[in-house]
Amino acid sequence: ERPYACDVPDCEYTATTASHLSTHKRKHTGERPFACGEAGCEYWAIQESHLKRHKHTHNGEQLYACDEPDCKYRAAKASYLKQQKAHAQR
């Protein structure tokens, strides 16, 4: 059940929790409460998880590694790793 509905006209988004709806509404308002804080970086995020992922661009950390033999590919996001795994189908 998704009892929390967005009240923005023409938006059909519904959520299971009030906090998910609150986060969604930031897409409409443009609110970005999470600042990077890195010197010279003006990045602000809608969600704290987006900020954490962004910070890897500054330190070069790549959290996800391909598990294919002899593949050294690493990525900051799991979805990038899934895209790269096409080599396993060749």
Short mmCIF file of C-alpha atoms in Angstrom, two decimals:
data_model
loop_
_atom_site.label_atom_id
_atom_site.label_comp_id
_atom_site.label_asym_id
_atom_site.label_seq_id
_atom_site.Cartn_x
_atom_site.Cartn_y
_atom_site.Cartn_z
CA GLU A 1 0.00 0.00 0.00
CA ARG A 2 1.18 3.53 -0.85
CA PRO A 3 -0.92 5.87 1.30
CA TYR A 4 1.19 9.03 0.81
CA ALA A 5 0.39 10.92 -2.40
CA CYS A 6 2.15 13.91 -3.91
CA ASP A 7 -0.12 16.98 -3.96
CA VAL A 8 1.60 18.68 -6.89
CA PRO A 9 -0.81 18.99 -9.85
CA ASP A 10 -0.34 16.28 -12.51
CA CYS A 11 2.07 14.31 -10.33
CA GLU A 12 0.92 10.76 -9.66
CA TYR A 13 3.71 9.79 -7.28
CA THR A 14 2.71 7.81 -4.20
CA ALA A 15 4.92 6.53 -1.40
CA THR A 16 4.88 3.97 1.35
CA THR A 17 6.29 6.41 3.93
CA ALA A 18 5.99 10.12 4.65
CA SER A 19 9.78 10.48 4.48
CA HIS A 20 9.87 9.06 0.94
CA LEU A 21 7.19 11.55 -0.08
CA SER A 22 9.15 14.38 1.53
CA THR A 23 12.26 13.40 -0.43
CA HIS A 24 10.24 13.16 -3.66
CA LYS A 25 8.76 16.64 -3.20
CA ARG A 26 12.27 18.09 -3.34
CA LYS A 27 12.21 17.28 -7.06
CA HIS A 28 9.36 19.76 -7.43
CA THR A 29 10.73 22.46 -5.11
CA GLY A 30 14.38 22.22 -6.14
CA GLU A 31 15.42 21.93 -2.49
CA ARG A 32 18.85 20.33 -2.09
CA PRO A 33 19.70 20.27 1.63
CA PHE A 34 22.88 18.17 1.47
CA ALA A 35 26.02 20.14 0.56
CA CYS A 36 29.28 18.55 -0.56
CA GLY A 37 31.54 20.71 1.56
CA GLU A 38 34.63 19.96 -0.54
CA ALA A 39 36.59 23.13 -1.25
CA GLY A 40 35.47 24.61 -4.57
CA CYS A 41 32.62 22.12 -5.07
CA GLU A 42 29.13 23.54 -5.37
CA TYR A 43 27.28 20.21 -5.46
CA TRP A 44 24.09 19.96 -3.38
CA ALA A 45 21.99 16.78 -3.23
CA ILE A 46 18.33 15.94 -2.72
CA GLN A 47 19.23 12.85 -0.67
CA GLU A 48 22.11 12.10 1.66
CA SER A 49 22.80 8.87 -0.25
CA HIS A 50 23.31 10.92 -3.45
CA LEU A 51 25.82 13.10 -1.61
CA LYS A 52 27.74 10.07 -0.36
CA ARG A 53 27.93 8.71 -3.91
CA HIS A 54 29.04 12.14 -5.21
CA LYS A 55 31.87 12.35 -2.69
CA HIS A 56 33.52 9.37 -4.36
CA THR A 57 34.23 11.68 -7.32
CA HIS A 58 36.62 13.60 -5.09
CA ASN A 59 38.48 10.68 -3.55
CA GLY A 60 38.37 8.33 -6.54
CA GLU A 61 36.96 5.49 -4.46
CA GLN A 62 35.36 2.77 -6.56
CA LEU A 63 33.23 0.56 -4.31
CA TYR A 64 31.97 -2.07 -6.74
CA ALA A 65 34.28 -4.56 -8.45
CA CYS A 66 33.50 -6.84 -11.35
CA ASP A 67 33.58 -10.50 -10.33
CA GLU A 68 34.51 -11.82 -13.78
CA PRO A 69 37.90 -13.58 -13.91
CA ASP A 70 40.74 -11.27 -14.97
CA CYS A 71 38.48 -8.19 -15.05
CA LYS A 72 39.84 -5.21 -13.14
CA TYR A 73 36.82 -2.96 -13.71
CA ARG A 74 35.59 -1.06 -10.63
CA ALA A 75 32.73 1.44 -10.35
CA ALA A 76 31.32 3.99 -7.92
CA LYS A 77 27.74 2.79 -8.52
CA ALA A 78 26.40 -0.75 -8.72
CA SER A 79 24.34 0.20 -11.78
CA TYR A 80 27.54 1.14 -13.66
CA LEU A 81 28.95 -2.27 -12.83
CA LYS A 82 25.83 -3.98 -14.21
CA GLN A 83 26.17 -2.01 -17.45
CA GLN A 84 29.80 -3.04 -17.79
CA LYS A 85 29.08 -6.74 -17.26
CA ALA A 86 28.12 -7.03 -20.93
CA HIS A 87 31.63 -8.39 -21.55
CA ALA A 88 30.55 -11.63 -19.87
CA GLN A 89 28.09 -12.22 -22.70
CA ARG A 90 30.65 -11.90 -25.50
#
